Coordinates of C-alpha atoms in Angstrom, one line a residue:
M851 CA 0.0 0.0 0.0
A852 CA 2.8 2.4 0.9
K853 CA 4.5 1.5 -2.4
T854 CA 1.3 2.4 -4.3
R855 CA 1.1 5.8 -2.7
K856 CA 4.7 6.5 -3.4
F857 CA 4.3 5.5 -7.0
E858 CA 1.2 7.8 -7.3
K859 CA 3.2 10.8 -5.9
I860 CA 6.0 10.1 -8.4
K861 CA 3.4 10.0 -11.2
E862 CA 1.9 13.3 -10.0
R863 CA 5.3 15.0 -9.9
A864 CA 6.1 13.7 -13.3
A865 CA 2.8 15.0 -14.6
N866 CA 3.6 18.5 -13.1
V867 CA 7.1 18.4 -14.7
I868 CA 5.6 17.5 -18.1
N869 CA 2.9 20.1 -17.8
E870 CA 5.5 22.8 -16.9
H871 CA 7.7 21.6 -19.7
D872 CA 4.8 21.8 -22.2
K873 CA 4.2 25.5 -21.2
K874 CA 7.9 26.4 -21.7
Q875 CA 8.0 24.3 -24.9
H876 CA 5.1 26.3 -26.3
K877 CA 6.9 29.6 -25.6
F878 CA 10.1 28.1 -27.1
D879 CA 8.2 27.0 -30.2
R880 CA 6.8 30.4 -30.8
W881 CA 10.3 32.0 -30.4
M882 CA 11.8 29.5 -32.7
S883 CA 9.1 30.1 -35.3
R884 CA 9.9 33.9 -35.2
A885 CA 13.7 33.3 -35.3
L886 CA 13.3 30.8 -38.1
A887 CA 11.1 33.2 -40.0
T888 CA 13.6 36.1 -39.5
F889 CA 16.5 33.8 -40.6
M890 CA 14.5 32.7 -43.7
N891 CA 13.7 36.4 -44.6
A892 CA 17.4 37.4 -44.3
A893 CA 18.6 34.5 -46.3
A894 CA 16.0 35.3 -49.0
A895 CA 17.1 38.9 -49.1
V896 CA 20.8 37.9 -49.6
I897 CA 19.9 35.6 -52.4
F898 CA 17.6 38.1 -54.0
L899 CA 20.6 40.5 -54.5
H900 CA 22.3 38.0 -56.8
D901 CA 20.0 37.7 -59.8
N902 CA 22.4 35.7 -61.9
I903 CA 22.2 32.7 -59.6
Q904 CA 18.7 33.2 -58.2
A905 CA 17.2 30.2 -59.9
R906 CA 19.9 27.9 -58.6
C907 CA 19.7 29.2 -55.1
D908 CA 15.9 28.9 -55.1
K909 CA 16.0 25.4 -56.3
H910 CA 18.5 24.3 -53.6
W911 CA 16.6 26.2 -50.9
M912 CA 13.2 24.6 -51.8
I913 CA 14.8 21.1 -51.8
F914 CA 16.4 21.9 -48.5
K915 CA 13.1 23.1 -47.0
Y916 CA 11.2 20.2 -48.3
K917 CA 13.7 17.7 -47.0
A918 CA 13.9 19.5 -43.7
A919 CA 10.1 19.7 -43.3
H920 CA 9.8 16.0 -44.3
F921 CA 12.5 15.1 -41.9
I922 CA 11.0 17.0 -39.0
N923 CA 7.5 15.7 -39.7
D924 CA 8.8 12.1 -39.6
I925 CA 10.5 12.8 -36.4
K926 CA 7.4 14.3 -34.9
E927 CA 5.2 11.3 -36.0
K928 CA 7.7 8.8 -34.7
A929 CA 8.5 10.5 -31.5
E930 CA 6.8 9.1 -28.4
G931 CA 6.5 11.0 -25.2
Q932 CA 7.7 14.4 -24.3
G933 CA 11.4 13.5 -24.3
K934 CA 11.2 12.7 -28.1
K935 CA 9.4 16.1 -28.6
I936 CA 12.3 17.9 -26.9
L937 CA 14.8 16.1 -29.2
A938 CA 12.8 17.2 -32.3
H939 CA 13.1 20.8 -31.3
F940 CA 16.9 20.6 -30.8
T941 CA 17.1 18.8 -34.2
V942 CA 15.3 21.8 -35.8
I943 CA 17.9 24.2 -34.2
L944 CA 20.8 22.1 -35.3
L945 CA 19.6 21.8 -38.9
S946 CA 18.9 25.6 -39.0
A947 CA 22.5 26.3 -37.9
I948 CA 23.8 23.8 -40.5
A949 CA 21.7 25.6 -43.2
L950 CA 23.1 29.0 -42.1
V951 CA 26.7 27.8 -42.3
T952 CA 26.1 26.2 -45.7
I953 CA 24.6 29.4 -47.2
M954 CA 27.4 31.6 -45.7
S955 CA 30.1 29.2 -47.0
Y956 CA 28.5 29.1 -50.4
S957 CA 28.1 32.8 -50.9
T958 CA 31.3 34.3 -49.4
G959 CA 34.9 34.5 -50.5
Y960 CA 37.9 36.8 -50.4
E961 CA 39.0 39.9 -52.3
Y962 CA 42.8 39.8 -52.4
S963 CA 45.1 42.9 -52.8
Y964 CA 48.8 43.5 -53.3
N965 CA 50.0 46.7 -51.4
G966 CA 46.5 48.2 -51.6
R967 CA 45.9 47.3 -55.2
V968 CA 42.9 44.9 -55.7
L969 CA 43.9 42.0 -58.0
G970 CA 40.9 39.7 -57.9
Y971 CA 38.6 37.3 -56.0
V972 CA 39.1 33.8 -54.7
K973 CA 37.1 31.3 -52.7
D974 CA 39.9 30.4 -50.3
Q975 CA 42.9 32.4 -49.1
N976 CA 45.1 29.4 -49.7
D977 CA 44.4 29.8 -53.4
V978 CA 46.7 32.8 -53.3
L979 CA 49.1 31.9 -50.4
K980 CA 50.1 28.5 -51.7
I981 CA 51.5 29.9 -55.0
L982 CA 53.5 32.9 -53.6
S983 CA 56.8 31.1 -53.7
L984 CA 56.1 30.1 -57.3
V985 CA 55.3 33.8 -58.1
N986 CA 58.5 35.0 -56.5
D987 CA 60.6 32.4 -58.4
Q988 CA 58.8 33.1 -61.8
L989 CA 59.1 36.9 -61.5
S990 CA 62.8 36.7 -60.4
Q991 CA 63.6 34.5 -63.3
D992 CA 61.7 36.6 -65.9
Q993 CA 63.0 40.0 -64.8
G994 CA 66.4 39.1 -63.6
Y995 CA 65.9 40.8 -60.3
E996 CA 65.4 39.4 -56.8
I997 CA 61.7 39.7 -56.2
N998 CA 60.0 38.8 -52.9
I999 CA 56.3 39.2 -52.2
D1000 CA 55.7 38.8 -48.5
K1001 CA 52.3 37.2 -47.5
D1002 CA 52.1 39.1 -44.2
S1003 CA 53.1 42.7 -45.3
D1004 CA 52.2 42.8 -49.0
I1005 CA 49.0 40.7 -49.3
E1006 CA 45.6 41.6 -47.9
F1007 CA 42.4 39.6 -47.8
K1008 CA 38.9 41.0 -47.3
L1009 CA 35.8 38.7 -46.7
I1010 CA 33.0 39.6 -49.1
F1011 CA 29.9 38.1 -50.9
I1012 CA 31.2 36.7 -54.2
L1013 CA 28.1 35.3 -55.8
D1014 CA 28.3 38.1 -58.5
K1015 CA 32.1 38.0 -58.7
E1016 CA 34.3 36.1 -61.2
Q1017 CA 36.5 33.8 -59.0
D1018 CA 40.2 33.4 -60.0
D1019 CA 41.7 30.0 -60.4
I1020 CA 45.4 29.3 -59.5
D1021 CA 46.6 30.0 -63.1
T1022 CA 44.8 33.4 -63.1
V1023 CA 46.2 34.3 -59.7
L1024 CA 49.7 33.5 -61.0
N1025 CA 49.2 35.7 -64.1
R1026 CA 47.9 38.6 -62.1
F1027 CA 51.0 38.7 -60.0
T1028 CA 53.4 37.9 -62.9
Y1029 CA 52.2 40.9 -65.1
M1030 CA 52.0 43.4 -62.3
S1031 CA 54.4 46.3 -62.9
D1032 CA 54.3 47.7 -59.3
T1033 CA 55.4 44.4 -57.8
K1034 CA 58.0 45.0 -55.1
A1035 CA 61.5 43.8 -56.0
Q1036 CA 64.9 43.7 -54.4
G1037 CA 67.4 46.1 -56.1
Y1038 CA 70.6 47.9 -55.5
G1039 CA 70.3 51.7 -55.3
I1040 CA 73.1 54.1 -56.1
Y1041 CA 73.1 56.9 -53.4
V1042 CA 74.9 60.2 -53.8
D1043 CA 75.3 62.0 -50.5
G1044 CA 72.4 60.0 -49.1
R1045 CA 70.1 60.7 -52.0
Q1046 CA 69.0 57.7 -54.1
V1047 CA 69.6 58.5 -57.7
V1048 CA 68.9 55.3 -59.5
T1049 CA 68.2 51.6 -58.8
C1050 CA 69.8 48.6 -60.6
K1051 CA 68.9 45.0 -60.6
D1052 CA 72.0 43.8 -58.8
E1053 CA 75.1 45.1 -57.2
E1054 CA 77.3 44.1 -60.1
T1055 CA 75.3 46.2 -62.5
A1056 CA 75.4 49.2 -60.1
K1057 CA 79.2 48.9 -60.0
K1058 CA 79.4 48.8 -63.8
V1059 CA 77.3 51.9 -64.0
L1060 CA 79.7 53.8 -61.7
D1061 CA 82.6 52.5 -63.6
A1062 CA 81.0 53.8 -66.8
V1063 CA 80.5 57.2 -65.3
T1064 CA 84.2 57.5 -64.3
D1065 CA 85.2 56.2 -67.8
E1066 CA 83.2 59.0 -69.3
F1067 CA 85.6 61.5 -67.7
T1068 CA 88.9 59.7 -68.1
E1069 CA 90.9 59.2 -71.3
K1070 CA 92.8 56.1 -72.3
S1071 CA 96.1 57.5 -73.6
K1072 CA 99.7 56.6 -73.3
N1073 CA 100.3 60.3 -72.6
I1074 CA 98.0 60.4 -69.6
T1075 CA 98.8 58.7 -66.3
Y1076 CA 96.1 59.0 -63.6
S1077 CA 97.1 59.3 -60.0
E1078 CA 93.6 59.9 -58.7
V1079 CA 90.1 59.0 -60.0
G1080 CA 87.1 59.3 -57.6
F1081 CA 83.9 61.0 -56.7
Q1082 CA 83.9 64.2 -54.7
E1083 CA 80.5 63.2 -53.1
K1084 CA 79.9 60.2 -50.9
V1085 CA 78.7 57.5 -53.3
E1086 CA 77.3 54.2 -52.0
I1087 CA 75.6 51.1 -53.3
K1088 CA 72.9 49.8 -51.0
K1089 CA 70.3 47.0 -51.2
T1090 CA 66.8 48.4 -51.3
T1091 CA 63.2 47.4 -52.0
V1092 CA 61.4 49.3 -54.8
K1093 CA 58.7 48.8 -57.4
L1094 CA 59.7 46.5 -60.2
K1095 CA 59.1 49.3 -62.8
N1096 CA 61.5 51.6 -61.0
I1097 CA 64.5 49.3 -61.6
S1098 CA 66.6 50.7 -64.4
S1099 CA 68.6 48.8 -67.0
Y1100 CA 72.3 49.4 -67.3
N1101 CA 71.9 51.9 -70.2
Q1102 CA 69.0 53.7 -68.5
A1103 CA 71.0 53.9 -65.2
K1104 CA 74.1 55.2 -67.0
K1105 CA 72.1 57.9 -68.7
I1106 CA 70.4 59.0 -65.5
M1107 CA 73.8 59.2 -63.7
L1108 CA 75.3 61.3 -66.5
T1109 CA 72.4 63.7 -67.1
S1110 CA 70.3 64.1 -63.9
G1111 CA 72.5 66.8 -62.4
S1112 CA 72.9 70.5 -63.5
K1113 CA 75.6 73.1 -63.7
E1114 CA 75.5 76.8 -64.3
I1115 CA 77.7 78.6 -66.9
A1116 CA 78.3 82.3 -66.8
Y1117 CA 78.5 83.4 -70.4
T1118 CA 79.7 86.8 -71.6
V1119 CA 78.0 88.1 -74.7
K1120 CA 80.4 88.9 -77.6
N1121 CA 80.0 91.1 -80.6
G1122 CA 77.8 89.3 -83.2
D1123 CA 76.1 87.1 -80.6
S1124 CA 72.3 86.6 -80.8
I1125 CA 70.0 84.8 -78.3
Y1126 CA 69.2 82.1 -80.8
G1127 CA 72.9 81.6 -81.6
I1128 CA 73.7 81.2 -77.9
C1129 CA 70.9 78.7 -77.4
E1130 CA 72.0 76.7 -80.4
K1131 CA 75.6 76.7 -79.2
Y1132 CA 74.7 75.3 -75.8
D1133 CA 71.8 73.1 -77.0
I1134 CA 69.1 74.8 -74.9
S1135 CA 65.7 76.4 -75.7
V1136 CA 65.0 80.1 -75.5
N1137 CA 62.5 79.4 -72.7
E1138 CA 65.2 77.6 -70.7
L1139 CA 67.5 80.6 -71.1
K1140 CA 64.7 83.0 -70.1
K1141 CA 63.9 80.9 -67.0
N1142 CA 67.5 81.2 -65.7
N1143 CA 67.7 85.0 -66.6
D1144 CA 64.2 86.2 -65.7
D1145 CA 65.4 89.7 -64.9
F1146 CA 67.2 90.0 -68.3
D1147 CA 65.7 91.6 -71.4
M1148 CA 66.3 89.0 -74.1
N1149 CA 65.4 91.4 -76.8
M1150 CA 68.2 93.8 -75.9
I1151 CA 71.6 92.1 -75.5
H1152 CA 74.9 93.8 -75.8
A1153 CA 78.5 92.8 -75.9
G1154 CA 79.7 92.3 -72.3
D1155 CA 76.4 91.3 -70.8
K1156 CA 76.5 88.3 -68.5
I1157 CA 74.0 85.4 -69.1
I1158 CA 73.5 82.4 -66.9
I1159 CA 73.2 79.1 -68.8
S1160 CA 72.0 76.0 -67.0
K1161 CA 73.2 72.7 -68.5
A1162 CA 72.4 69.1 -67.7
S1163 CA 75.4 67.4 -66.1
A1164 CA 76.3 64.2 -64.2
A1165 CA 74.7 63.5 -60.9
V1166 CA 78.2 63.1 -59.4
S1167 CA 81.4 65.0 -59.6
V1168 CA 84.3 62.9 -61.0
K1169 CA 87.6 64.3 -59.9
T1170 CA 90.7 63.2 -61.8
V1171 CA 94.3 64.1 -61.1
A1172 CA 96.8 63.0 -63.9
L1173 CA 100.2 63.6 -65.3
E1174 CA 99.5 64.8 -68.9
K1175 CA 102.1 65.0 -71.7
Y1176 CA 101.1 67.3 -74.5
A1177 CA 102.5 69.6 -77.2
E1178 CA 101.5 73.3 -77.2
K1179 CA 102.1 76.4 -79.3
V1180 CA 104.3 79.1 -77.9
K1181 CA 103.2 82.5 -79.2
Y1182 CA 105.9 84.7 -80.5
K1183 CA 106.7 88.0 -78.9
T1184 CA 106.7 91.4 -80.7
K1185 CA 109.5 93.9 -80.5
V1186 CA 108.9 97.6 -81.5
I1187 CA 111.7 99.8 -82.7
K1188 CA 111.1 103.5 -82.8
N1189 CA 112.0 105.4 -86.0
N1190 CA 112.2 109.2 -85.7
S1191 CA 112.4 109.6 -89.4
M1192 CA 109.0 107.9 -89.9
Y1193 CA 105.7 109.7 -89.3
K1194 CA 103.6 108.8 -86.3
G1195 CA 100.9 106.3 -87.2
N1196 CA 103.1 104.7 -89.8
S1197 CA 104.8 101.4 -89.1
K1198 CA 106.9 98.8 -91.0
V1199 CA 107.5 95.1 -90.3
I1200 CA 111.2 94.4 -90.2
Q1201 CA 110.9 90.7 -89.2
E1202 CA 107.9 88.5 -89.3
G1203 CA 107.1 86.6 -86.1
K1204 CA 106.7 82.8 -85.9
N1205 CA 105.2 80.7 -83.1
G1206 CA 107.3 78.1 -81.4
K1207 CA 106.3 74.6 -80.1
R1208 CA 107.1 72.8 -76.8
V1209 CA 106.3 69.6 -75.0
V1210 CA 104.8 69.9 -71.5
I1211 CA 104.4 67.4 -68.7
A1212 CA 101.9 68.8 -66.2
E1213 CA 99.8 67.7 -63.3
V1214 CA 96.2 68.5 -64.3
T1215 CA 93.2 68.4 -62.0
R1216 CA 89.8 68.1 -63.6
I1217 CA 86.2 67.9 -62.4
N1218 CA 83.9 66.0 -64.9
G1219 CA 86.4 66.7 -67.6
D1220 CA 86.7 70.5 -67.0
K1221 CA 90.2 71.7 -66.1
I1222 CA 90.4 73.1 -62.6
S1223 CA 94.1 73.6 -62.2
K1224 CA 97.4 72.9 -63.9
K1225 CA 100.9 72.6 -62.5
E1226 CA 103.8 72.3 -65.0
I1227 CA 106.3 69.6 -64.0
S1228 CA 108.7 70.0 -67.0
T1229 CA 108.9 71.5 -70.5
K1230 CA 111.0 70.8 -73.6
T1231 CA 111.3 73.2 -76.5
I1232 CA 110.8 71.6 -79.9
T1233 CA 110.7 74.8 -82.1
K1234 CA 111.9 78.2 -81.0
T1235 CA 109.9 81.3 -81.5
I1236 CA 110.9 84.1 -83.8
T1237 CA 110.3 87.5 -82.5
K1238 CA 108.3 89.9 -84.6
V1239 CA 110.1 93.2 -85.1
I1240 CA 108.1 96.3 -86.0
E1241 CA 109.4 99.8 -86.8
K1242 CA 107.1 102.6 -85.8
G1243 CA 107.4 106.2 -86.6
T1244 CA 107.7 108.9 -83.9
K1245 CA 108.0 111.9 -86.2
E1246 CA 105.1 114.3 -86.1
P1247 CA 103.3 114.0 -89.4
P1248 CA 102.4 117.0 -91.6
K1249 CA 98.9 118.1 -92.1
T1250 CA 98.7 116.3 -95.4
A1251 CA 99.8 112.9 -94.0
A1252 CA 97.2 110.1 -93.9
T1253 CA 95.5 109.3 -90.6
G1254 CA 94.4 105.7 -91.6
S1255 CA 90.7 106.5 -91.2
L1256 CA 88.4 108.0 -93.8
T1257 CA 85.8 110.7 -93.6
Y1258 CA 82.8 111.2 -95.8
P1259 CA 83.9 112.9 -99.1
I1260 CA 80.7 114.9 -99.3
Q1261 CA 78.2 116.1 -96.7
G1262 CA 74.4 115.9 -96.7
A1263 CA 74.1 113.6 -99.7
T1264 CA 71.7 110.7 -100.4
I1265 CA 73.3 107.3 -101.2
T1266 CA 71.8 106.2 -104.5
S1267 CA 73.9 103.1 -105.0
Y1268 CA 76.0 100.9 -102.6
F1269 CA 79.1 98.9 -103.3
G1270 CA 78.3 95.4 -104.8
Y1271 CA 76.9 93.6 -107.8
R1272 CA 74.1 95.2 -109.8
W1273 CA 72.8 94.3 -113.3
G1274 CA 75.3 91.4 -113.4
R1275 CA 78.5 93.5 -112.8
L1276 CA 80.3 94.8 -109.8
H1277 CA 79.6 98.4 -108.8
E1278 CA 83.0 99.3 -107.4
G1279 CA 82.1 102.2 -105.2
V1280 CA 79.4 104.2 -103.5
D1281 CA 77.3 106.8 -105.3
F1282 CA 76.2 110.0 -103.5
G1283 CA 73.3 111.8 -105.2
V1284 CA 74.0 115.6 -105.0
S1285 CA 73.3 118.6 -107.2
E1286 CA 76.0 119.6 -109.6
G1287 CA 78.7 121.9 -108.2
T1288 CA 78.7 120.5 -104.6
T1289 CA 82.1 120.6 -102.9
V1290 CA 84.0 117.3 -102.8
R1291 CA 86.6 116.9 -100.0
A1292 CA 89.6 114.5 -99.6
A1293 CA 88.7 111.5 -97.4
D1294 CA 92.2 111.5 -95.9
G1295 CA 95.6 113.2 -96.4
G1296 CA 97.9 112.1 -99.2
V1297 CA 99.2 113.0 -102.6
V1298 CA 97.1 113.6 -105.8
V1299 CA 98.1 111.1 -108.4
Q1300 CA 95.4 112.0 -111.0
S1301 CA 93.4 115.1 -111.7
G1302 CA 91.4 115.3 -115.0
W1303 CA 89.5 113.3 -117.5
N1304 CA 89.5 109.5 -117.0
G1305 CA 87.3 107.8 -119.6
A1306 CA 83.9 106.5 -118.2
Y1307 CA 84.8 108.2 -114.9
G1308 CA 84.6 111.6 -116.6
I1309 CA 86.5 114.3 -114.7
C1310 CA 88.2 112.4 -111.8
V1311 CA 90.6 112.9 -108.9
Q1312 CA 92.6 110.1 -107.3
I1313 CA 94.6 110.4 -104.1
D1314 CA 97.4 108.0 -102.9
H1315 CA 97.4 108.0 -99.1
E1316 CA 100.8 106.3 -99.0
N1317 CA 99.7 103.5 -96.7
G1318 CA 98.5 101.0 -99.2
M1319 CA 95.2 102.8 -99.7
K1320 CA 93.9 105.0 -102.5
T1321 CA 90.6 106.9 -103.0
L1322 CA 88.9 108.0 -106.2
Y1323 CA 86.3 110.7 -106.8
A1324 CA 84.6 110.5 -110.2
H1325 CA 82.0 112.3 -112.5
C1326 CA 83.1 115.7 -111.2
S1327 CA 82.3 118.9 -113.1
S1328 CA 85.8 120.4 -112.3
T1329 CA 88.9 119.8 -110.2
L1330 CA 90.4 122.1 -107.6
V1331 CA 93.8 120.3 -107.2
S1332 CA 96.6 119.2 -109.6
A1333 CA 98.5 115.9 -109.9
G1334 CA 101.5 115.8 -107.5
E1335 CA 99.9 118.2 -105.1
R1336 CA 99.7 117.1 -101.4
V1337 CA 96.3 117.5 -99.8
Y1338 CA 95.1 117.2 -96.2
K1339 CA 92.0 115.4 -94.8
G1340 CA 88.8 117.4 -95.5
Q1341 CA 90.5 119.7 -98.1
A1342 CA 88.3 120.7 -101.1
I1343 CA 89.6 118.8 -104.2
S1344 CA 86.7 119.1 -106.8
L1345 CA 83.1 120.0 -107.5
S1346 CA 80.5 117.3 -108.2
G1347 CA 79.0 116.9 -111.7
N1348 CA 77.6 114.6 -114.3
T1349 CA 80.6 113.8 -116.6
G1350 CA 81.6 110.5 -118.2
R1351 CA 79.2 107.5 -118.1
S1352 CA 76.6 109.0 -115.7
T1353 CA 72.8 108.9 -115.5
G1354 CA 72.6 112.1 -113.4
P1355 CA 74.5 114.5 -111.1
H1356 CA 76.3 112.5 -108.4
L1357 CA 79.7 111.6 -106.9
H1358 CA 81.1 108.1 -107.4
F1359 CA 83.5 107.3 -104.5
E1360 CA 85.9 104.3 -104.5
V1361 CA 88.4 102.9 -102.0
I1362 CA 91.3 100.8 -103.3
V1363 CA 93.4 98.8 -100.8
N1364 CA 96.6 97.2 -102.0
G1365 CA 95.2 97.4 -105.6
S1366 CA 91.8 95.9 -105.0
V1367 CA 88.5 97.8 -104.7
T1368 CA 86.6 97.3 -101.4
D1369 CA 83.5 98.6 -99.7
P1370 CA 84.2 102.2 -98.6
F1371 CA 82.0 101.7 -95.5
N1372 CA 84.6 99.3 -94.1
Y1373 CA 86.9 102.4 -93.5
I1374 CA 84.6 105.4 -93.1

């Protein structure tokens, strides 16, 4: 009897437990229904964003829901008692979690980048990481440089939805790295006073470039012996990491080292110079010249003006010290002997000078080929110089003596014809158009050698200035001097006219130097 009552109490307590469980189970079922509905809506929204695979996702999802519902229904029908019911609920939770993991795994992947540059998309990070060693080997072999892509510092991964992305296979990943110009590579930089000027693929190439730079400013000759060849700056070769595209070939690096510097030249303008001529001489543009001389008026240059010219030069200063053996000209000296029987302004060469020749051995210091200093060690004369001897007059000349310079033979006249060729023949003088009877004056002092008619010249006067020069005055109407008479500079010698072969009143004026006619304006 006692056992029966005890069993009844147990049954009653069990019934209470089950009843309490049913209440909680009902609440849990409602929460699960809402959670499952929320989950289903979220999954549907994700799938809706990817139209290109919507049909496939819907198909799999419907199959999954059908199987899941069928499975759950079977469990519910077969379950006996409340314990089986609890198990069914946990099964629903487990299957939902599995579904969530499956969907997330199916729709997510990784965007991979190299130093911030997006290259592509892969399903798994290992699709990239497992070929990095192969990429490094391939790039190093193709480019001839030591290339090292570090998985920790150079590669980045970002988890993203990739349902609408084209996923890279291993070959595609390899190609994306192989053809990437900004891949990091190990190179050897040439540094000048701490500044990196250029990067070479290896240390050997960098050394060859520096050797080529020094060779540019040294000369291979049996007459030159170098005691010092080096850089004035601190030049170093250091291993460095740069982008692949910034590694220069031997020829590129050599050019950069020889042209990336600059030097300024102070040029003094000479007679006959022009801006364009100066630019052509130094191979620079007019704009470059203006840039370096912005306070200078390029339209008004004069002899003696200073212009700054900036020229490309080597990035380093190559200093050379050498013993140089060379031949050089020795300019002759000039000796002047005074002659008191010769008029001032007159001179005569007694002995022609001749340059000599000598061999010099000197210590020459140069910077980038430009001579900085020279110290003569020894000299040897090969040919002696011959001194030029000139005799110069000291006697005061008479008023009629030539001065060596000419004045205009007529004043206030218009030039109607210059010296030079016209109508197929040489016009041997200058024509001054003046009215008949205008006074004509001697261009310089001398002796009259002709005064009178002279064929096509008409009435003509000719003066010998006794210094190798003669002047002729033609087409006059009359003369005022006679042959053999001495005249002074500016003296009236004739009146202009229209005699001889003439097309109108004018003065034809000629200058004859050592027997040849020349342009009078070279001497007036």
